[in-house]
Amino acid sequence: MKVHEAIDGRLREFIEEQPVFFVATAPSGADGHVNVSPKGMRGTFVILGPHTVAWIDFHGSGAETIAHLRQNGRITLMFCAFAGPPNIVRLHGRGTAVTVEDAGFAERLADFPDPPDLHSARAVITVDVERVSDSCGYAVPLMRYEGDRDLLIRAHSRRTAEDLVTYRATKNAASIDGLSVF
């Protein structure tokens, strides 16, 4: 493993090429569930600087990341090479969520030059990266990327803005550990 000063050069290129990454968060204390979520879709992730990244978070079955970030801010992102030379990059830091209900949400969306349909966007997650590392990834399997799934966008396109408010209130109001999300 090697620790790097910043997200630049080959690390930046590697991260920008990955079609999927994984997000890990956890509530404070000894109890509670650690959460790991896959994220993807081209146009939803940006590197804003040598120590800052962001992604668009869409409505989903849970909202653990937002709840954990609001409680303690701890977050790790992991990018794996499923094609080409083996590599794993981890970004450790502190994250914040600006939700669709928060002032400044529209301004945060402006950071994304080519996003997919934003109708079902729930938040923009920004990470202030404190530690950048990479490791071998020798055991990560080789897999072929065939393209982004459009199911999430299609599923939420049938919902009105009011339906999404209800969705957040009924399905995304609290984490599985009872932490408030919105």
PDB file of C-alpha atoms in Angstrom:
ATOM      1  CA  MET A   1       0.000   0.000   0.000  1.00  0.00           C
ATOM      2  CA  LYS A   2       1.117   3.530  -0.733  1.00  0.00           C
ATOM      3  CA  VAL A   3      -0.270   6.759   0.752  1.00  0.00           C
ATOM      4  CA  HIS A   4      -0.423   9.728  -1.638  1.00  0.00           C
ATOM      5  CA  GLU A   5      -0.462  13.471  -0.989  1.00  0.00           C
ATOM      6  CA  ALA A   6      -3.408  14.188  -3.288  1.00  0.00           C
ATOM      7  CA  ILE A   7      -5.764  12.949  -5.979  1.00  0.00           C
ATOM      8  CA  ASP A   8      -3.752  13.830  -9.057  1.00  0.00           C
ATOM      9  CA  GLY A   9      -1.987  12.362 -12.063  1.00  0.00           C
ATOM     10  CA  ARG A  10      -2.477   8.646 -12.551  1.00  0.00           C
ATOM     11  CA  LEU A  11      -4.706   8.319  -9.464  1.00  0.00           C
ATOM     12  CA  ARG A  12      -7.085  10.947 -10.809  1.00  0.00           C
ATOM     13  CA  GLU A  13      -7.144   9.262 -14.223  1.00  0.00           C
ATOM     14  CA  PHE A  14      -7.777   5.863 -12.628  1.00  0.00           C
ATOM     15  CA  ILE A  15     -10.656   7.143 -10.477  1.00  0.00           C
ATOM     16  CA  GLU A  16     -12.288   8.977 -13.387  1.00  0.00           C
ATOM     17  CA  GLU A  17     -12.203   5.803 -15.525  1.00  0.00           C
ATOM     18  CA  GLN A  18     -14.043   3.610 -13.014  1.00  0.00           C
ATOM     19  CA  PRO A  19     -17.751   3.008 -13.745  1.00  0.00           C
ATOM     20  CA  VAL A  20     -18.475   1.911 -10.157  1.00  0.00           C
ATOM     21  CA  PHE A  21     -17.184   2.738  -6.689  1.00  0.00           C
ATOM     22  CA  PHE A  22     -18.113   1.723  -3.171  1.00  0.00           C
ATOM     23  CA  VAL A  23     -19.038   3.962  -0.239  1.00  0.00           C
ATOM     24  CA  ALA A  24     -18.578   2.889   3.395  1.00  0.00           C
ATOM     25  CA  THR A  25     -20.009   4.714   6.417  1.00  0.00           C
ATOM     26  CA  ALA A  26     -20.988   3.791   9.964  1.00  0.00           C
ATOM     27  CA  PRO A  27     -22.818   5.373  12.880  1.00  0.00           C
ATOM     28  CA  SER A  28     -20.845   6.494  15.938  1.00  0.00           C
ATOM     29  CA  GLY A  29     -20.296   4.123  18.842  1.00  0.00           C
ATOM     30  CA  ALA A  30     -19.985   0.389  19.217  1.00  0.00           C
ATOM     31  CA  ASP A  31     -23.542  -0.379  18.089  1.00  0.00           C
ATOM     32  CA  GLY A  32     -25.149   0.145  14.729  1.00  0.00           C
ATOM     33  CA  HIS A  33     -24.604  -1.175  11.262  1.00  0.00           C
ATOM     34  CA  VAL A  34     -21.684  -0.449   8.960  1.00  0.00           C
ATOM     35  CA  ASN A  35     -23.006   0.343   5.503  1.00  0.00           C
ATOM     36  CA  VAL A  36     -21.349  -0.282   2.131  1.00  0.00           C
ATOM     37  CA  SER A  37     -23.098   0.924  -1.013  1.00  0.00           C
ATOM     38  CA  PRO A  38     -22.151   0.596  -4.680  1.00  0.00           C
ATOM     39  CA  LYS A  39     -22.443   3.785  -6.726  1.00  0.00           C
ATOM     40  CA  GLY A  40     -22.320   4.255 -10.451  1.00  0.00           C
ATOM     41  CA  MET A  41     -23.794   5.950 -13.533  1.00  0.00           C
ATOM     42  CA  ARG A  42     -21.598   8.083 -15.716  1.00  0.00           C
ATOM     43  CA  GLY A  43     -21.804  11.788 -14.993  1.00  0.00           C
ATOM     44  CA  THR A  44     -22.618  11.385 -11.280  1.00  0.00           C
ATOM     45  CA  PHE A  45     -19.080  11.575  -9.828  1.00  0.00           C
ATOM     46  CA  VAL A  46     -16.618  14.483 -10.023  1.00  0.00           C
ATOM     47  CA  ILE A  47     -13.195  15.279  -8.668  1.00  0.00           C
ATOM     48  CA  LEU A  48     -13.416  18.889  -7.521  1.00  0.00           C
ATOM     49  CA  GLY A  49      -9.800  19.251  -6.430  1.00  0.00           C
ATOM     50  CA  PRO A  50      -6.783  17.378  -5.082  1.00  0.00           C
ATOM     51  CA  HIS A  51      -8.632  16.701  -1.801  1.00  0.00           C
ATOM     52  CA  THR A  52     -12.310  17.005  -2.730  1.00  0.00           C
ATOM     53  CA  VAL A  53     -14.740  14.724  -4.565  1.00  0.00           C
ATOM     54  CA  ALA A  54     -18.518  14.674  -4.922  1.00  0.00           C
ATOM     55  CA  TRP A  55     -21.283  12.525  -6.320  1.00  0.00           C
ATOM     56  CA  ILE A  56     -25.002  12.774  -6.976  1.00  0.00           C
ATOM     57  CA  ASP A  57     -26.992  10.525  -4.659  1.00  0.00           C
ATOM     58  CA  PHE A  58     -30.318   9.272  -6.009  1.00  0.00           C
ATOM     59  CA  HIS A  59     -33.411   8.092  -4.177  1.00  0.00           C
ATOM     60  CA  GLY A  60     -33.002   4.483  -3.187  1.00  0.00           C
ATOM     61  CA  SER A  61     -34.121   1.803  -0.805  1.00  0.00           C
ATOM     62  CA  GLY A  62     -32.202   3.315   2.095  1.00  0.00           C
ATOM     63  CA  ALA A  63     -30.373   6.473   3.056  1.00  0.00           C
ATOM     64  CA  GLU A  64     -27.637   5.201   5.360  1.00  0.00           C
ATOM     65  CA  THR A  65     -24.881   7.356   3.878  1.00  0.00           C
ATOM     66  CA  ILE A  66     -26.743  10.614   4.478  1.00  0.00           C
ATOM     67  CA  ALA A  67     -27.746   9.597   8.029  1.00  0.00           C
ATOM     68  CA  HIS A  68     -24.208   8.566   8.972  1.00  0.00           C
ATOM     69  CA  LEU A  69     -22.659  11.695   7.466  1.00  0.00           C
ATOM     70  CA  ARG A  70     -25.078  13.921   9.351  1.00  0.00           C
ATOM     71  CA  GLN A  71     -24.151  12.119  12.567  1.00  0.00           C
ATOM     72  CA  ASN A  72     -20.362  11.889  12.305  1.00  0.00           C
ATOM     73  CA  GLY A  73     -19.115  12.673   8.781  1.00  0.00           C
ATOM     74  CA  ARG A  74     -16.833   9.616   8.489  1.00  0.00           C
ATOM     75  CA  ILE A  75     -16.627   8.061   5.031  1.00  0.00           C
ATOM     76  CA  THR A  76     -14.417   5.923   2.803  1.00  0.00           C
ATOM     77  CA  LEU A  77     -14.711   5.532  -0.965  1.00  0.00           C
ATOM     78  CA  MET A  78     -13.114   2.576  -2.751  1.00  0.00           C
ATOM     79  CA  PHE A  79     -12.411   2.220  -6.468  1.00  0.00           C
ATOM     80  CA  CYS A  80     -11.329  -1.172  -7.889  1.00  0.00           C
ATOM     81  CA  ALA A  81      -9.821  -1.998 -11.263  1.00  0.00           C
ATOM     82  CA  PHE A  82     -12.067  -4.657 -12.768  1.00  0.00           C
ATOM     83  CA  ALA A  83     -10.245  -4.243 -16.113  1.00  0.00           C
ATOM     84  CA  GLY A  84      -6.617  -3.507 -16.940  1.00  0.00           C
ATOM     85  CA  PRO A  85      -3.804  -3.559 -14.402  1.00  0.00           C
ATOM     86  CA  PRO A  86      -4.879  -4.416 -10.843  1.00  0.00           C
ATOM     87  CA  ASN A  87      -5.369  -1.492  -8.478  1.00  0.00           C
ATOM     88  CA  ILE A  88      -7.497  -0.372  -5.548  1.00  0.00           C
ATOM     89  CA  VAL A  89      -7.756   3.282  -4.510  1.00  0.00           C
ATOM     90  CA  ARG A  90      -9.279   4.347  -1.203  1.00  0.00           C
ATOM     91  CA  LEU A  91     -10.292   7.887  -0.272  1.00  0.00           C
ATOM     92  CA  HIS A  92     -10.800   8.410   3.470  1.00  0.00           C
ATOM     93  CA  GLY A  93     -12.352  11.626   4.690  1.00  0.00           C
ATOM     94  CA  ARG A  94     -15.228  13.633   6.037  1.00  0.00           C
ATOM     95  CA  GLY A  95     -18.390  13.935   4.030  1.00  0.00           C
ATOM     96  CA  THR A  96     -21.366  16.239   3.932  1.00  0.00           C
ATOM     97  CA  ALA A  97     -24.736  15.862   2.272  1.00  0.00           C
ATOM     98  CA  VAL A  98     -26.687  18.689   0.700  1.00  0.00           C
ATOM     99  CA  THR A  99     -30.125  17.231   0.078  1.00  0.00           C
ATOM    100  CA  VAL A 100     -32.825  18.223  -2.359  1.00  0.00           C
ATOM    101  CA  GLU A 101     -34.548  19.829   0.649  1.00  0.00           C
ATOM    102  CA  ASP A 102     -31.516  21.983   1.595  1.00  0.00           C
ATOM    103  CA  ALA A 103     -30.622  25.467   0.391  1.00  0.00           C
ATOM    104  CA  GLY A 104     -27.759  25.278  -2.065  1.00  0.00           C
ATOM    105  CA  PHE A 105     -28.743  21.959  -3.645  1.00  0.00           C
ATOM    106  CA  ALA A 106     -29.136  23.436  -7.155  1.00  0.00           C
ATOM    107  CA  GLU A 107     -25.759  25.165  -6.868  1.00  0.00           C
ATOM    108  CA  ARG A 108     -24.097  21.865  -5.941  1.00  0.00           C
ATOM    109  CA  LEU A 109     -25.566  20.192  -9.020  1.00  0.00           C
ATOM    110  CA  ALA A 110     -23.714  22.761 -11.137  1.00  0.00           C
ATOM    111  CA  ASP A 111     -20.460  20.914 -10.259  1.00  0.00           C
ATOM    112  CA  PHE A 112     -21.494  18.069 -12.586  1.00  0.00           C
ATOM    113  CA  PRO A 113     -20.876  18.878 -16.267  1.00  0.00           C
ATOM    114  CA  ASP A 114     -22.789  15.953 -17.799  1.00  0.00           C
ATOM    115  CA  PRO A 115     -25.205  14.368 -15.304  1.00  0.00           C
ATOM    116  CA  PRO A 116     -27.974  11.917 -16.186  1.00  0.00           C
ATOM    117  CA  ASP A 117     -31.609  12.903 -15.620  1.00  0.00           C
ATOM    118  CA  LEU A 118     -31.678  14.672 -12.249  1.00  0.00           C
ATOM    119  CA  HIS A 119     -35.385  14.264 -11.483  1.00  0.00           C
ATOM    120  CA  SER A 120     -34.690  11.623  -8.829  1.00  0.00           C
ATOM    121  CA  ALA A 121     -31.533  13.162  -7.364  1.00  0.00           C
ATOM    122  CA  ARG A 122     -31.783  13.128  -3.571  1.00  0.00           C
ATOM    123  CA  ALA A 123     -28.519  14.762  -2.484  1.00  0.00           C
ATOM    124  CA  VAL A 124     -25.039  15.795  -3.462  1.00  0.00           C
ATOM    125  CA  ILE A 125     -22.439  14.171  -1.257  1.00  0.00           C
ATOM    126  CA  THR A 126     -19.113  15.996  -0.967  1.00  0.00           C
ATOM    127  CA  VAL A 127     -16.054  14.433   0.619  1.00  0.00           C
ATOM    128  CA  ASP A 128     -13.095  16.369   1.994  1.00  0.00           C
ATOM    129  CA  VAL A 129     -10.427  13.730   1.461  1.00  0.00           C
ATOM    130  CA  GLU A 130      -7.916  13.392   4.306  1.00  0.00           C
ATOM    131  CA  ARG A 131      -6.109  10.250   3.146  1.00  0.00           C
ATOM    132  CA  VAL A 132      -5.494   8.855  -0.342  1.00  0.00           C
ATOM    133  CA  SER A 133      -4.033   5.381  -0.749  1.00  0.00           C
ATOM    134  CA  ASP A 134      -3.733   2.660  -3.324  1.00  0.00           C
ATOM    135  CA  SER A 135      -2.923  -1.021  -3.084  1.00  0.00           C
ATOM    136  CA  CYS A 136      -2.344  -3.941  -5.417  1.00  0.00           C
ATOM    137  CA  GLY A 137      -5.815  -5.341  -6.077  1.00  0.00           C
ATOM    138  CA  TYR A 138      -4.329  -8.659  -7.199  1.00  0.00           C
ATOM    139  CA  ALA A 139      -7.403 -10.617  -6.028  1.00  0.00           C
ATOM    140  CA  VAL A 140      -9.990  -8.343  -7.680  1.00  0.00           C
ATOM    141  CA  PRO A 141     -11.535 -10.294 -10.576  1.00  0.00           C
ATOM    142  CA  LEU A 142     -11.408  -9.161 -14.170  1.00  0.00           C
ATOM    143  CA  MET A 143     -14.874  -8.196 -15.350  1.00  0.00           C
ATOM    144  CA  ARG A 144     -16.256  -6.494 -18.439  1.00  0.00           C
ATOM    145  CA  TYR A 145     -18.205  -3.235 -18.196  1.00  0.00           C
ATOM    146  CA  GLU A 146     -21.210  -3.408 -20.522  1.00  0.00           C
ATOM    147  CA  GLY A 147     -22.816  -0.068 -19.690  1.00  0.00           C
ATOM    148  CA  ASP A 148     -24.834   1.775 -17.086  1.00  0.00           C
ATOM    149  CA  ARG A 149     -28.207   0.439 -16.046  1.00  0.00           C
ATOM    150  CA  ASP A 150     -31.028   2.885 -16.658  1.00  0.00           C
ATOM    151  CA  LEU A 151     -33.502   1.199 -14.304  1.00  0.00           C
ATOM    152  CA  LEU A 152     -33.091   3.685 -11.425  1.00  0.00           C
ATOM    153  CA  ILE A 153     -33.735   6.669 -13.692  1.00  0.00           C
ATOM    154  CA  ARG A 154     -36.688   4.942 -15.400  1.00  0.00           C
ATOM    155  CA  ALA A 155     -38.240   3.804 -12.110  1.00  0.00           C
ATOM    156  CA  HIS A 156     -38.185   7.281 -10.596  1.00  0.00           C
ATOM    157  CA  SER A 157     -39.249   9.010 -13.824  1.00  0.00           C
ATOM    158  CA  ARG A 158     -42.747   7.651 -13.142  1.00  0.00           C
ATOM    159  CA  ARG A 159     -42.835   9.540  -9.811  1.00  0.00           C
ATOM    160  CA  THR A 160     -43.839  13.174  -9.549  1.00  0.00           C
ATOM    161  CA  ALA A 161     -41.929  15.638  -7.364  1.00  0.00           C
ATOM    162  CA  GLU A 162     -44.654  15.153  -4.733  1.00  0.00           C
ATOM    163  CA  ASP A 163     -44.260  11.359  -4.967  1.00  0.00           C
ATOM    164  CA  LEU A 164     -40.539  11.764  -4.242  1.00  0.00           C
ATOM    165  CA  VAL A 165     -41.317  13.887  -1.157  1.00  0.00           C
ATOM    166  CA  THR A 166     -43.568  11.078   0.070  1.00  0.00           C
ATOM    167  CA  TYR A 167     -40.899   8.489  -0.808  1.00  0.00           C
ATOM    168  CA  ARG A 168     -38.323  10.343   1.323  1.00  0.00           C
ATOM    169  CA  ALA A 169     -40.794  10.660   4.202  1.00  0.00           C
ATOM    170  CA  THR A 170     -41.803   6.995   4.158  1.00  0.00           C
ATOM    171  CA  LYS A 171     -38.766   5.080   2.877  1.00  0.00           C
ATOM    172  CA  ASN A 172     -35.789   7.386   3.566  1.00  0.00           C
ATOM    173  CA  ALA A 173     -36.721   9.220   6.778  1.00  0.00           C
ATOM    174  CA  ALA A 174     -34.402   7.204   9.037  1.00  0.00           C
ATOM    175  CA  SER A 175     -31.455   4.847   8.776  1.00  0.00           C
ATOM    176  CA  ILE A 176     -31.808   1.188   9.722  1.00  0.00           C
ATOM    177  CA  ASP A 177     -30.422   2.207  13.143  1.00  0.00           C
ATOM    178  CA  GLY A 178     -33.043   4.955  13.557  1.00  0.00           C
ATOM    179  CA  LEU A 179     -30.830   7.951  12.698  1.00  0.00           C
ATOM    180  CA  SER A 180     -32.647  10.861  11.084  1.00  0.00           C
ATOM    181  CA  VAL A 181     -31.871  11.437   7.423  1.00  0.00           C
ATOM    182  CA  PHE A 182     -33.680  14.636   6.416  1.00  0.00           C
TER     183      PHE A 182
END
